[in-house]
Amino acid sequence: MVVTCWRPCRTICDEIKAFFLGATTQLTDDSIVFGKAWDSRHQLVTKASGQVRLRITVIQRFFGDQHVDGSS
């Protein structure tokens, strides 16, 4: 699974700091992403900042005892 990451964009000065110093901007209020999603998300300007590749392994234990079919 590949997850695309993003970061908020601010002013050109902030972008220069991010490029040369690695000091990227951060969200100060998570509700713009989670709480007020459709009301405020259109105001959020973002920039792609990379990808994270995940490998997920699930260990099944006692599925038979709980009558859960673990075959796929």
C-alpha positions as a Python dict, from the first residue, in 0.01 Angstrom:
ca = {
    (1, 'M'): (0, 0, 0),
    (2, 'V'): (138, 343, -91),
    (3, 'V'): (20, 649, 102),
    (4, 'T'): (77, 991, -54),
    (5, 'C'): (176, 1255, 200),
    (6, 'W'): (113, 1628, 177),
    (7, 'R'): (193, 1942, 366),
    (8, 'P'): (24, 2280, 380),
    (9, 'C'): (166, 2559, 162),
    (10, 'R'): (196, 2909, 299),
    (11, 'T'): (388, 3210, 172),
    (12, 'I'): (685, 3215, -66),
    (13, 'C'): (907, 3292, 235),
    (14, 'D'): (786, 2973, 406),
    (15, 'E'): (854, 2775, 87),
    (16, 'I'): (1211, 2909, 74),
    (17, 'K'): (1262, 2809, 438),
    (18, 'A'): (1127, 2463, 360),
    (19, 'F'): (1359, 2421, 63),
    (20, 'F'): (1682, 2545, 222),
    (21, 'L'): (1631, 2472, 593),
    (22, 'G'): (1380, 2189, 593),
    (23, 'A'): (1150, 2396, 816),
    (24, 'T'): (810, 2301, 678),
    (25, 'T'): (483, 2454, 789),
    (26, 'Q'): (243, 2254, 1004),
    (27, 'L'): (-128, 2258, 1062),
    (28, 'T'): (-220, 2440, 1380),
    (29, 'D'): (-580, 2319, 1378),
    (30, 'D'): (-669, 1963, 1275),
    (31, 'S'): (-1038, 2047, 1247),
    (32, 'I'): (-985, 2193, 900),
    (33, 'V'): (-905, 1839, 784),
    (34, 'F'): (-1130, 1631, 1008),
    (35, 'G'): (-1406, 1840, 1163),
    (36, 'K'): (-1515, 2103, 915),
    (37, 'A'): (-1405, 1905, 614),
    (38, 'W'): (-1630, 2028, 335),
    (39, 'D'): (-1677, 2380, 470),
    (40, 'S'): (-1308, 2470, 504),
    (41, 'R'): (-1103, 2217, 309),
    (42, 'H'): (-1128, 2415, -16),
    (43, 'Q'): (-928, 2693, 157),
    (44, 'L'): (-641, 2455, 234),
    (45, 'V'): (-356, 2478, -18),
    (46, 'T'): (-126, 2176, -11),
    (47, 'K'): (185, 2043, -178),
    (48, 'A'): (288, 1680, -227),
    (49, 'S'): (574, 1592, 6),
    (50, 'G'): (644, 1227, -70),
    (51, 'Q'): (508, 879, -35),
    (52, 'V'): (515, 618, 237),
    (53, 'R'): (509, 252, 139),
    (54, 'L'): (339, 26, 393),
    (55, 'R'): (350, -349, 419),
    (56, 'I'): (81, -474, 652),
    (57, 'T'): (79, -820, 805),
    (58, 'V'): (-220, -950, 997),
    (59, 'I'): (-179, -1231, 1248),
    (60, 'Q'): (-494, -1429, 1305),
    (61, 'R'): (-540, -1589, 1643),
    (62, 'F'): (-838, -1781, 1781),
    (63, 'F'): (-1049, -1708, 1473),
    (64, 'G'): (-1182, -2064, 1477),
    (65, 'D'): (-1283, -2032, 1844),
    (66, 'Q'): (-1482, -1716, 1762),
    (67, 'H'): (-1646, -1875, 1454),
    (68, 'V'): (-1470, -1636, 1213),
    (69, 'D'): (-1373, -1769, 872),
    (70, 'G'): (-1008, -1671, 817),
    (71, 'S'): (-972, -1820, 471),
    (72, 'S'): (-952, -1590, 174),
}
